[in-house]
Short mmCIF file of C-alpha atoms and ligand atoms in Angstrom, two decimals:
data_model
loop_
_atom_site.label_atom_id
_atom_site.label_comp_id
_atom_site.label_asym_id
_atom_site.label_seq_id
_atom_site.Cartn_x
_atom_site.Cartn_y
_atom_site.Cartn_z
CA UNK P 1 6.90 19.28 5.29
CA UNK P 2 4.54 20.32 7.62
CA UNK P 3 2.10 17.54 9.11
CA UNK P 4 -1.58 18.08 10.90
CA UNK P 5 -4.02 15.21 12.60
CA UNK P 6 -6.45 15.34 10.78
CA UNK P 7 -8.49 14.86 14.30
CA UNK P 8 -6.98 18.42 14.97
CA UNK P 9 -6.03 17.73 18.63
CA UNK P 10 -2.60 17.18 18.64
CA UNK P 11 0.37 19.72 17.74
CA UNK P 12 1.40 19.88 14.36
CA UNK P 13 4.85 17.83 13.63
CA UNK P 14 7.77 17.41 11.48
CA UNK P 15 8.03 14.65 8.96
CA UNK P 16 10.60 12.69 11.02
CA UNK P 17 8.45 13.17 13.86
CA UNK P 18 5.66 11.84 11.60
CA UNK P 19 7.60 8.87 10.35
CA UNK P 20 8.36 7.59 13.69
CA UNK P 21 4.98 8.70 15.79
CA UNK P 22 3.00 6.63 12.77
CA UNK P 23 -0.20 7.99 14.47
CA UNK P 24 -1.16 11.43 16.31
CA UNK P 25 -1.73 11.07 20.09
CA UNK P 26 -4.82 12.48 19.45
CA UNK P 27 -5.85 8.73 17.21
CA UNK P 28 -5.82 10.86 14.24
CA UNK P 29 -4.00 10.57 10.77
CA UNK P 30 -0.74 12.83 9.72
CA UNK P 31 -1.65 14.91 6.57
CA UNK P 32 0.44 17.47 5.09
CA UNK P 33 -0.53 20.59 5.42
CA UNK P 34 0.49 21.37 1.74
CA UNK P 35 0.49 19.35 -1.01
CA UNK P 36 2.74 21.18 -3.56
CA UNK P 37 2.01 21.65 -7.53
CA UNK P 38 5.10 20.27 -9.07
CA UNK P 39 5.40 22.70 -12.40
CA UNK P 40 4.41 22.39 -15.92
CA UNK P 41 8.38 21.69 -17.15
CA UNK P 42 7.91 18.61 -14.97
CA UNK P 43 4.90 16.77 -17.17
CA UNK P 44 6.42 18.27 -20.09
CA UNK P 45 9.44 16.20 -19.68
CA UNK P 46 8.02 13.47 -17.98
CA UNK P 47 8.48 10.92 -20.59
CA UNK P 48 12.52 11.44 -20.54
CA UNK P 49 12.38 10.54 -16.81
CA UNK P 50 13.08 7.20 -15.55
CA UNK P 51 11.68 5.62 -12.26
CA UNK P 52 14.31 6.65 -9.76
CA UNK P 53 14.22 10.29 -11.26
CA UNK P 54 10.89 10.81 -11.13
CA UNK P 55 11.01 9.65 -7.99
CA UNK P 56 13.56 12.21 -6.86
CA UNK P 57 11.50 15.19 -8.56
CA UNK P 58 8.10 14.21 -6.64
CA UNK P 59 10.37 13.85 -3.74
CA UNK P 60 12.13 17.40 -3.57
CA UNK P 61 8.85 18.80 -3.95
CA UNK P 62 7.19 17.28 -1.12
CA UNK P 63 10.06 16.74 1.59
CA UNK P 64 12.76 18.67 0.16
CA UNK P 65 12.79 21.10 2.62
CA UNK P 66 13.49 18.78 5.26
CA UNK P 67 15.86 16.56 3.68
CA UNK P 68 19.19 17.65 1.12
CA UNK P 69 18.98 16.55 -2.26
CA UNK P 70 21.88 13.97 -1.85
CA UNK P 71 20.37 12.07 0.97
CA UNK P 72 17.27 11.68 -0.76
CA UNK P 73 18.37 10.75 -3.69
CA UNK P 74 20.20 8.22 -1.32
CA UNK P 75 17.22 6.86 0.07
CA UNK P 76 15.87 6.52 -3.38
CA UNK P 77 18.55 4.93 -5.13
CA UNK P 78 18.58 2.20 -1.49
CA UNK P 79 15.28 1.62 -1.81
CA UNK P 80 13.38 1.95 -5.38
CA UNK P 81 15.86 -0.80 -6.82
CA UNK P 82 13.06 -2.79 -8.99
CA UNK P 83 10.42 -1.28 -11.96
CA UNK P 84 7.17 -0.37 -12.05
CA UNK P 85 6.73 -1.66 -15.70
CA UNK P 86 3.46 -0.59 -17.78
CA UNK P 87 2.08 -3.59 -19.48
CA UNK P 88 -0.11 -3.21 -22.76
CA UNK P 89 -2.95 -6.39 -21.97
CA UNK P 90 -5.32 -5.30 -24.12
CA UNK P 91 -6.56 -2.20 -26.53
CA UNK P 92 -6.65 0.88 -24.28
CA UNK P 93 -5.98 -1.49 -21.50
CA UNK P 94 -2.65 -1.66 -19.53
CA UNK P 95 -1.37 -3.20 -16.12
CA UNK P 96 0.92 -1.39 -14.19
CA UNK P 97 3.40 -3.83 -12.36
CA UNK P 98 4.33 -3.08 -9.26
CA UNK P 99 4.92 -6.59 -8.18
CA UNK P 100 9.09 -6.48 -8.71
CA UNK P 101 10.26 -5.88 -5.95
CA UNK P 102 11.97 -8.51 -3.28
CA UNK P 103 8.48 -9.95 -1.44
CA UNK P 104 6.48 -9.31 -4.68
CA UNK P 105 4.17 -6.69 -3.53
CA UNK P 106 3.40 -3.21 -4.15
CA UNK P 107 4.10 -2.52 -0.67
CA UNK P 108 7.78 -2.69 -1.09
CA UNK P 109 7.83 0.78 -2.63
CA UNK P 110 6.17 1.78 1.03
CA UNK P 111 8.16 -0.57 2.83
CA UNK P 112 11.41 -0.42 1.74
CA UNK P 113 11.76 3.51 1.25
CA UNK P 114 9.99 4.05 4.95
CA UNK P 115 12.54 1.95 5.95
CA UNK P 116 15.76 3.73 4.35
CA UNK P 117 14.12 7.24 5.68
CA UNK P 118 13.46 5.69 9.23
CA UNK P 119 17.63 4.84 8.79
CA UNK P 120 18.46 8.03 7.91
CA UNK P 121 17.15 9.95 10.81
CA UNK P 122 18.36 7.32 13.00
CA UNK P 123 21.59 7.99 11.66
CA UNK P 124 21.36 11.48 13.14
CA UNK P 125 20.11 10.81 16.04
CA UNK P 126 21.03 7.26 17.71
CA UNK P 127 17.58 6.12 18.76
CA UNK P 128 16.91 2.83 18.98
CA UNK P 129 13.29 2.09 17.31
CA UNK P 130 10.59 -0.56 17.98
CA UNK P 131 8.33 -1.46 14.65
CA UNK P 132 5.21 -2.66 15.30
CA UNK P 133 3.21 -3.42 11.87
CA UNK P 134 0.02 -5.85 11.71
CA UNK P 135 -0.58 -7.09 8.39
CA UNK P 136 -3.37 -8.40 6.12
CA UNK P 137 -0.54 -10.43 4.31
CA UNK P 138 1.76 -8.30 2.48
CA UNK P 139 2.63 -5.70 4.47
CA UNK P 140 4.79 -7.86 6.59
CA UNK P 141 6.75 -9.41 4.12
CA UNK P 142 7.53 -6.00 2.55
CA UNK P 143 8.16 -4.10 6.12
CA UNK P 144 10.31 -7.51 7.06
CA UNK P 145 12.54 -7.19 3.89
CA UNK P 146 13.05 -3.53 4.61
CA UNK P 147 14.01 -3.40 7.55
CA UNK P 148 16.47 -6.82 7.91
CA UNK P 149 19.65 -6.37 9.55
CA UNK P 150 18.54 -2.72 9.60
CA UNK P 151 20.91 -1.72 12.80
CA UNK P 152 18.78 0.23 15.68
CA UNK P 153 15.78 -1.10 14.57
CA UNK P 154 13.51 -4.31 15.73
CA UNK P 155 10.12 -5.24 14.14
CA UNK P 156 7.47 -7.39 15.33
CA UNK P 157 4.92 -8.43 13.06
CA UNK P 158 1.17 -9.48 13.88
CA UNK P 159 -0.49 -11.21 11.27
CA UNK P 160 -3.86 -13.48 11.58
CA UNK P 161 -3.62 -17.24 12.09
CA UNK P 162 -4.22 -19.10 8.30
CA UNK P 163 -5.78 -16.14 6.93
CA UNK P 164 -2.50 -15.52 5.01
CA UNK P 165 -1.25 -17.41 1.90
CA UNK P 166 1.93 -20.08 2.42
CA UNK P 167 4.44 -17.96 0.63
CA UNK P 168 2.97 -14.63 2.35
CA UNK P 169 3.29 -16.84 5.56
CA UNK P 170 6.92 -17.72 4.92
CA UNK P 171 7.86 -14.15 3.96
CA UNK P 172 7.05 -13.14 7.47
CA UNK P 173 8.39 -16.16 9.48
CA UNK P 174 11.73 -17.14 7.76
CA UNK P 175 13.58 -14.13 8.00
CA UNK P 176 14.80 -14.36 11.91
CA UNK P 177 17.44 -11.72 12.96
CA UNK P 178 15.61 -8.34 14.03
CA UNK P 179 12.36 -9.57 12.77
CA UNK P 180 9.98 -11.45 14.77
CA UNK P 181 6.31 -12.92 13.87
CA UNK P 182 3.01 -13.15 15.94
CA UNK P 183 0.68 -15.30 14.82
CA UNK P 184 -2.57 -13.77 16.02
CA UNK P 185 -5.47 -15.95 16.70
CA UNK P 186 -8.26 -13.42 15.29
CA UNK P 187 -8.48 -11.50 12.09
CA UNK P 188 -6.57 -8.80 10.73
CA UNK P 189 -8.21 -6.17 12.18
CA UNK P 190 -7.61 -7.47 15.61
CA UNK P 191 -4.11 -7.18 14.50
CA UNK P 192 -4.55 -3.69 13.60
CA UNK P 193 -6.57 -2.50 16.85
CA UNK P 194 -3.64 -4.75 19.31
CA UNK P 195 -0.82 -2.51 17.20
CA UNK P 196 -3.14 0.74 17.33
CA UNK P 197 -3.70 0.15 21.24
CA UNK P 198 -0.12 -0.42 22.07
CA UNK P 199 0.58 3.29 20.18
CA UNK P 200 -1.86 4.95 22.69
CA UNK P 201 -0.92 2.83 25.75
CA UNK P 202 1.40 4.81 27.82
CA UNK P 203 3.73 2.34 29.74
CA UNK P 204 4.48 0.69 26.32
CA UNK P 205 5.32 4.23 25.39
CA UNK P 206 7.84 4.84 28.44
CA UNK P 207 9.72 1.57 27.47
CA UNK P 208 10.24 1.77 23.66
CA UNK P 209 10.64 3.99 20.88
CA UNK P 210 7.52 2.82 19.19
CA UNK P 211 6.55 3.28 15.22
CA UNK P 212 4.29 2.18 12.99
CA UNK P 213 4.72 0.32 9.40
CA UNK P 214 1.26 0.70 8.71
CA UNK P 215 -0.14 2.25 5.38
CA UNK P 216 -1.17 4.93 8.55
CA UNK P 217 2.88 5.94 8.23
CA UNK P 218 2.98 9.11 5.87
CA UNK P 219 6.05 7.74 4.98
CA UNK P 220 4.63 4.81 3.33
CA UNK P 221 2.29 6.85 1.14
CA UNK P 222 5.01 9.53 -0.56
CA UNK P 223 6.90 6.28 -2.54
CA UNK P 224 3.51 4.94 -3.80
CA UNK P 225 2.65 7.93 -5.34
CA UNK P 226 6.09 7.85 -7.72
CA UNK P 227 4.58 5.01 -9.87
CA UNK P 228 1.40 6.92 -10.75
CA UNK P 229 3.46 9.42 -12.64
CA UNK P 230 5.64 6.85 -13.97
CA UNK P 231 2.51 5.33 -15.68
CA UNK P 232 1.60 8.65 -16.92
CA UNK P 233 5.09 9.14 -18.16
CA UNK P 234 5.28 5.86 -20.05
CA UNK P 235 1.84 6.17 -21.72
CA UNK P 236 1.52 9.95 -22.29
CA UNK P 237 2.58 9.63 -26.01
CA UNK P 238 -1.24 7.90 -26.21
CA UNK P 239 -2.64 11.41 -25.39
CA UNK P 240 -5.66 10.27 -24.01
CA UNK P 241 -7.00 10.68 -20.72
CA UNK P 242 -5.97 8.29 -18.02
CA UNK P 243 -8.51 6.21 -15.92
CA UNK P 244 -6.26 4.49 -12.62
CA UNK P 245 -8.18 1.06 -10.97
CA UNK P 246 -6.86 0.60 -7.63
CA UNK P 247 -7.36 -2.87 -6.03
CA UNK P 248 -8.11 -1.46 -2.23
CA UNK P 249 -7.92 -2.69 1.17
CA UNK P 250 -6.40 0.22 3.66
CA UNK P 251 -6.80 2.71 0.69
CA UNK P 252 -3.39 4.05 1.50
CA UNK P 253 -2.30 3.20 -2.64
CA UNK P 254 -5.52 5.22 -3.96
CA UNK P 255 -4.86 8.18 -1.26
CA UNK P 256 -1.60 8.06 -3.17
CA UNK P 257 -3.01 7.86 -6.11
CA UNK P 258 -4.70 11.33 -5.24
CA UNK P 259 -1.79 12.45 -3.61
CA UNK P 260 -0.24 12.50 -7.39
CA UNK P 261 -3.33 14.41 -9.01
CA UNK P 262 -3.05 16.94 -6.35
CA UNK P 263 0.69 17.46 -7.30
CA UNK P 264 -0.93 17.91 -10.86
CA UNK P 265 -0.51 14.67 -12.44
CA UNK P 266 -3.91 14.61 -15.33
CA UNK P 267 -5.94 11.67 -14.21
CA UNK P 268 -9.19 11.40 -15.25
CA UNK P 269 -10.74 9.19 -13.09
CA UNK P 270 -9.87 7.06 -10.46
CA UNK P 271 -11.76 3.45 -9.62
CA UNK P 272 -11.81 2.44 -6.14
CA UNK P 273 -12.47 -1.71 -6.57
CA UNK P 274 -12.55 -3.73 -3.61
CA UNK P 275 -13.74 -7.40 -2.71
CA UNK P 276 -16.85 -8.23 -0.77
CA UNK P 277 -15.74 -5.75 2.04
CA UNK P 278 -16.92 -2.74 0.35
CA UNK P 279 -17.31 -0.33 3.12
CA UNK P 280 -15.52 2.41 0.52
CA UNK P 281 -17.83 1.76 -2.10
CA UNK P 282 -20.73 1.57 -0.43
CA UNK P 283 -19.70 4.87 0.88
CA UNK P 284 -19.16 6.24 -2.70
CA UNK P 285 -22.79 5.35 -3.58
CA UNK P 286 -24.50 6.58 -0.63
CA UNK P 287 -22.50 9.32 1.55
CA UNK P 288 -22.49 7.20 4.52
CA UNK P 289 -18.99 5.36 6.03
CA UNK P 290 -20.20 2.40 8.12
CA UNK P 291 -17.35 0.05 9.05
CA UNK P 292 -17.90 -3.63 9.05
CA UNK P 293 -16.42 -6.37 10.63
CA UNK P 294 -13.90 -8.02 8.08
CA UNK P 295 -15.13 -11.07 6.08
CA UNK P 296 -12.60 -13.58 4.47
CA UNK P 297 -12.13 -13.36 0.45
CA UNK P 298 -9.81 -14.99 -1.84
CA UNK P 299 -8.29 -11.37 -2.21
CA UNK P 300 -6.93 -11.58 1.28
CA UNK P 301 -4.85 -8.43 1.49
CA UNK P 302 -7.95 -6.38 0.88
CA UNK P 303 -10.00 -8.16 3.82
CA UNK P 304 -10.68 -5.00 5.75
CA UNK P 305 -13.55 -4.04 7.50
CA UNK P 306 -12.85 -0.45 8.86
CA UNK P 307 -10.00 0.82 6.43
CA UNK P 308 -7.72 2.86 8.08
CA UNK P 309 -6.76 5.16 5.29
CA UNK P 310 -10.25 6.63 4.75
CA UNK P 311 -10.04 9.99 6.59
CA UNK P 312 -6.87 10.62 3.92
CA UNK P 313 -8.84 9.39 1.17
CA UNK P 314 -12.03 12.29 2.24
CA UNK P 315 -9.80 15.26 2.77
CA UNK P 316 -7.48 14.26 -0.37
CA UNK P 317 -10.44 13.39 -2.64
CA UNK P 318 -11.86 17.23 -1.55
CA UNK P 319 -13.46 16.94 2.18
CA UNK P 320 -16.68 16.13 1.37
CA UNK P 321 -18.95 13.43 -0.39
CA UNK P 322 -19.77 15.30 -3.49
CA UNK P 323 -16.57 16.02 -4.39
CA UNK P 324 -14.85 12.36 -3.61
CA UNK P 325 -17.65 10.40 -5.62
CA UNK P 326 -16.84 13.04 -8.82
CA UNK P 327 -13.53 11.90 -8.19
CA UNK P 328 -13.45 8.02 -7.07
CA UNK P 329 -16.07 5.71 -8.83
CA UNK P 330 -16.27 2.86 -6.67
CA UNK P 331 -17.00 -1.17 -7.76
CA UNK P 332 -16.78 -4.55 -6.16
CA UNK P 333 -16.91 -8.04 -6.88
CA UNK P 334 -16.99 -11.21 -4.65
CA UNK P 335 -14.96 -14.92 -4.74
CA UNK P 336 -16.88 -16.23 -7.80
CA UNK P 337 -16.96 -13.20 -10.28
CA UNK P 338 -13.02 -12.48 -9.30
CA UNK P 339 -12.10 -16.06 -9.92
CA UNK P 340 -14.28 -15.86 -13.18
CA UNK P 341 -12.03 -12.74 -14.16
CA UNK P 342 -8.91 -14.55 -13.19
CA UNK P 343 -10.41 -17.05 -15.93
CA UNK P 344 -11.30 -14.90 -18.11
CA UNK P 345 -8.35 -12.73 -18.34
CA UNK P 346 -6.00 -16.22 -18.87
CA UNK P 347 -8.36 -17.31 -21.65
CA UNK P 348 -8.20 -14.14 -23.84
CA UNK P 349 -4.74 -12.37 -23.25
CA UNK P 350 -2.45 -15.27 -21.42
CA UNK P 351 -1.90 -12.77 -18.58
CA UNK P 352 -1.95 -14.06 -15.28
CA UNK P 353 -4.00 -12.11 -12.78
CA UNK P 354 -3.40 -12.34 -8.83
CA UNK P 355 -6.99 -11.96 -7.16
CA UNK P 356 -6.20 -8.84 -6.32
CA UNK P 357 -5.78 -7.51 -9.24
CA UNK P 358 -8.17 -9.56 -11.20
CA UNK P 359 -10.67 -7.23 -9.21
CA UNK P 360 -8.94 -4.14 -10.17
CA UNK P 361 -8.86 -5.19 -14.25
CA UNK P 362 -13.26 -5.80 -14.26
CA UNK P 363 -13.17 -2.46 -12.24
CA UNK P 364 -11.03 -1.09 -15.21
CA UNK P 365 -13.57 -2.98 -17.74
CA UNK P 366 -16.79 -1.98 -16.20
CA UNK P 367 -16.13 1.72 -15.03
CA UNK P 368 -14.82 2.42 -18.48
CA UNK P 369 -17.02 0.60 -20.27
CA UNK P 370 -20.16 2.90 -18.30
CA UNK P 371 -17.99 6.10 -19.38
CA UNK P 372 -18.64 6.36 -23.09
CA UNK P 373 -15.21 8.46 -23.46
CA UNK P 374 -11.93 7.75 -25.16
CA UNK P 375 -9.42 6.76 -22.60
CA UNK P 376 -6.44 4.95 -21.79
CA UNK P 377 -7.35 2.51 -18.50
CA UNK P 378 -4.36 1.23 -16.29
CA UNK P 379 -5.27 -1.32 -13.62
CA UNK P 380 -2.51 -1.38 -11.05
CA UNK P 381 -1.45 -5.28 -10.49
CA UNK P 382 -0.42 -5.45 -6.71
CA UNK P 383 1.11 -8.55 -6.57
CA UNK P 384 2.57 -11.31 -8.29
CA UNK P 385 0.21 -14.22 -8.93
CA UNK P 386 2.22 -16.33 -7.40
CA UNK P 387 2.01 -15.01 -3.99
CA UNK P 388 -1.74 -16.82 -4.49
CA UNK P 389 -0.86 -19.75 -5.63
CA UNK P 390 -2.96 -22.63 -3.93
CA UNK P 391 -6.13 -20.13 -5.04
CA UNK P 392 -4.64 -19.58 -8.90
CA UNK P 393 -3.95 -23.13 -9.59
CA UNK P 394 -7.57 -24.18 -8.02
CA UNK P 395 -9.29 -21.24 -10.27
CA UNK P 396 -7.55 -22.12 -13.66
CA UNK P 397 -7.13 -25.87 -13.34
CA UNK P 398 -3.35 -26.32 -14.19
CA UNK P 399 -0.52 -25.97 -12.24
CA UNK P 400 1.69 -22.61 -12.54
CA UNK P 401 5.61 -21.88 -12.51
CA UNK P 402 6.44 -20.19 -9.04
CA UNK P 403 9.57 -17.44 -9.29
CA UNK P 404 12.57 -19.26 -7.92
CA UNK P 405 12.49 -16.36 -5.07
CA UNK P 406 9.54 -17.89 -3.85
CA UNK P 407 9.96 -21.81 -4.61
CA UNK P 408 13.51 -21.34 -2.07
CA UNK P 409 11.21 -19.97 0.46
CA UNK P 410 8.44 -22.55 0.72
CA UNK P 411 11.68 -24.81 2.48
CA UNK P 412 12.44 -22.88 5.09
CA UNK P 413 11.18 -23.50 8.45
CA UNK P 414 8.18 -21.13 9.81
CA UNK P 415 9.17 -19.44 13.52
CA UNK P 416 6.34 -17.60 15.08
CA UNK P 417 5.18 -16.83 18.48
CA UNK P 418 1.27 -17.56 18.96
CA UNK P 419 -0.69 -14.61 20.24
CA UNK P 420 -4.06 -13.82 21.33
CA UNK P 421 -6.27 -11.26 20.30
CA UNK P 422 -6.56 -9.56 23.89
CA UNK P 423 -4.09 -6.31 24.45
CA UNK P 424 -3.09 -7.49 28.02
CA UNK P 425 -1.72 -10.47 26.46
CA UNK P 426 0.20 -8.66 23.72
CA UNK P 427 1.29 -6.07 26.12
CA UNK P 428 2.53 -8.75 28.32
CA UNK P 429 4.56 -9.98 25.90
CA UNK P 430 6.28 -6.80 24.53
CA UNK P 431 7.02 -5.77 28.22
CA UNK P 432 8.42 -9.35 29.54
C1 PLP G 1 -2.10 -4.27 0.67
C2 PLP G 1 -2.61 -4.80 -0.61
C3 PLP G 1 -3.71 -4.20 -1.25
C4 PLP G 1 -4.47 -3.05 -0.63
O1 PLP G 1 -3.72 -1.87 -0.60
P1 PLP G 1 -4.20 -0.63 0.31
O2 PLP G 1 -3.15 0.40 0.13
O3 PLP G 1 -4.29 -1.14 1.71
O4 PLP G 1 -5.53 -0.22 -0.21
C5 PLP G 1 -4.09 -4.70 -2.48
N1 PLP G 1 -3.46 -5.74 -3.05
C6 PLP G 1 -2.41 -6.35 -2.46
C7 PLP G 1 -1.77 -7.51 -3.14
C8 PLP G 1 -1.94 -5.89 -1.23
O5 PLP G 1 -0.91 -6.50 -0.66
#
């Protein structure tokens, strides 16, 4: 695999180079340069394929040229250890899971399989790495589980002062070992410009081996593309046209999303459904990208003002306007309409919806609804409701069984290191 900055000022780089850069010098984003068709045999057998060996067919075709078939199936097997599962909620309408994984987030697909590719080159080569990855909430947890007791490898993690859940809070902050936790007095995008400006900072660069966990690491987006096809694999026997929903923050899961059409997987449509920052949206319905400062939502891992995926999202959704909105229908919904849905969905089907993917399911319902065509929808659920629980339990009244996973890790004692939201500071602190 051959990767290009998409700001077209820096050289072009190998994937390991791309894995541990994270970004371009030139502030760009790492794209391949070729996005490979994977052949009609592929979909034709799809439905005989399980997870793991989809995953290793997507896989070959996009890095097999840089990594032997063993090892990757290596780094698979290490690090896709938990389902996808494709729910039936209602008629036409199913969730995909991606919430089973060890922190309970989608972003353990990302996490954990950057991680066991991040191990594998360092097995070759004997560097010792420095992770820096700000998070909105998730992120860290997922990044943090990865990565534990990972030899030649220490992460720091910036997240923003009580704008995480409890449990998201603890998943960062209990783990100890190679994994340390800044609690940021700001927002999460201060989190994400402190990590961006250490990348580009060039005495920070002389001391460590810097990389990035962000969704801006190419190798976070190749795993999260695996689960699109396994959706299409589980409900192909339907033979209807799929519609995806996307509950989106960074938009690095919908530019994954795309990456699997472009590899040839039939979608439809795709919905792009956010919370009140709808910069993406907004975009969608007028041609114009205006970045916003980040407001605070229930939906907390999708409070982004200025997502960082975007420039992947334009050149994978076609490089221009016209072509992205035939594409990408976009939708939002603030507090009170997503806690309605959380509601709602309880009521009628039993299901229990995290916020964030409360806001993907109305995407589902509406966009579809608007289409007039004969489809199969699949809302992708991001993370388990639990994760949410203070906002759940408020929204539906009752009180709610927490996973055992998470119930052991509300007891352990928080460690973080306060930080401000000033790069001297943080810089300071990485160098003392
Ligand atoms: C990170 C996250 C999102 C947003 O994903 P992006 O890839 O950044 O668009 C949505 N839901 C949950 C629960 C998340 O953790």
């Amino acid at each position: 695999m051959n990767l290009y900055s998409t700001k077209h000022q820096s050289p072009d780089v190998s994937l390991e180079e791309a894995v541990f850069r994270g970004l371009p010098p030139d502030n760009g984003l790492y794209m391949p340069d070729h996005i490979p068709t994977l052949p009609l045999s592929f979909f034709e057998n799809i439905q005989n394929l399980s997870l793991t060996e989809i995953a290793l067919e997507v896989s070959k075709a996009l890095i097999g040229d840089d990594i032997p078939e063993a090892d990757l199936k290596r780094i698979i097997d290490q690090s896709i250890t938990f389902d996808a599962p494709v729910v039936a909620v209602e008629p036409d309408t199913y969730v995909l899971e991606l919430f089973h994984g060890p922190s309970m987030a989608f972003k353990d697909f990302g996490g954990r399989f950057m991680a066991s590719l991040m191990s594998y080159f360092l097995e070759k080569s004997a560097k010792e790495i420095h992770i820096l990855v700000a998070t909105s909430g998730d992120t860290g947890g997922a990044v943090a589980q990865g990565f534990y007791q990972t030899p030649g490898i220490k992460v720091t993690i910036l997240y923003p002062s009580g704008k995480v859940s409890d449990i998201q809070e603890k998943q960062l902050t209990t783990l100890g070992a190679n994994v340390t936790a800044l609690e940021v007095d700001g927002t999460f995008d201060d989190c994400q410009r402190l990590v961006k400006e250490a990348f580009l900072d060039a005495d920070l660069r002389a001391k460590f081996n810097l990389a990035s966990a962000n969704s801006i690491n190419i190798s976070r987006l190749i795993p999260q593309s695996f689960y699109y096809f396994n959706a299409y694999a589980r409900l192909k026997h339907l033979g209807k046209p799929l519609v995806f929903c996307v509950p989106s923050g960074n938009f690095g899961n919908l530019s994954a999303g795309i990456i699997a059409y472009r590899m040839g997987l039939p979608v439809r449509k795709f919905i792009a459904a956010t919370n009140s920052n709808h910069i993406v949206p907004d975009y969608l319905a007028t041609g114009t990208f205006e970045p916003k400062p980040s407001q605070e939502t229930i939906s907390n891992a999708m409070d982004v003002g200025n997502p960082s995926n975007f420039p992947r999202l334009l050149l994978l959704g076609g490089g221009d306007w016209e072509s992205v909105k035939n594409l990408v229908t976009g939708v939002w919904y603030d507090d009170a309409k997503t806690q309605d849905t959380i509601r709602r969905v309880y009521e009628n089907t039993a299901y229990l919806v995290c916020p964030h993917t409360a806001i993907a399911y109305q995407g589902l319902k509406d966009v579809v609804a608007e289409m007039n065509e004969d489809v199969t929808g699949v809302f992708l659920s991001t993370a388990h409701y639990a994760k949410f629980l203070p906002t759940m339990e408020a929204t539906l009244g009752t009180t709610l069984p927490v996973p055992e996973r998470l119930a052991e890790l509300l007891d352990k004692p928080k460690v973080a290191t306060p930080m401000t939201t000033t790069f001297a500071d943080f810089k300071a602190y990485l160098l003392q």
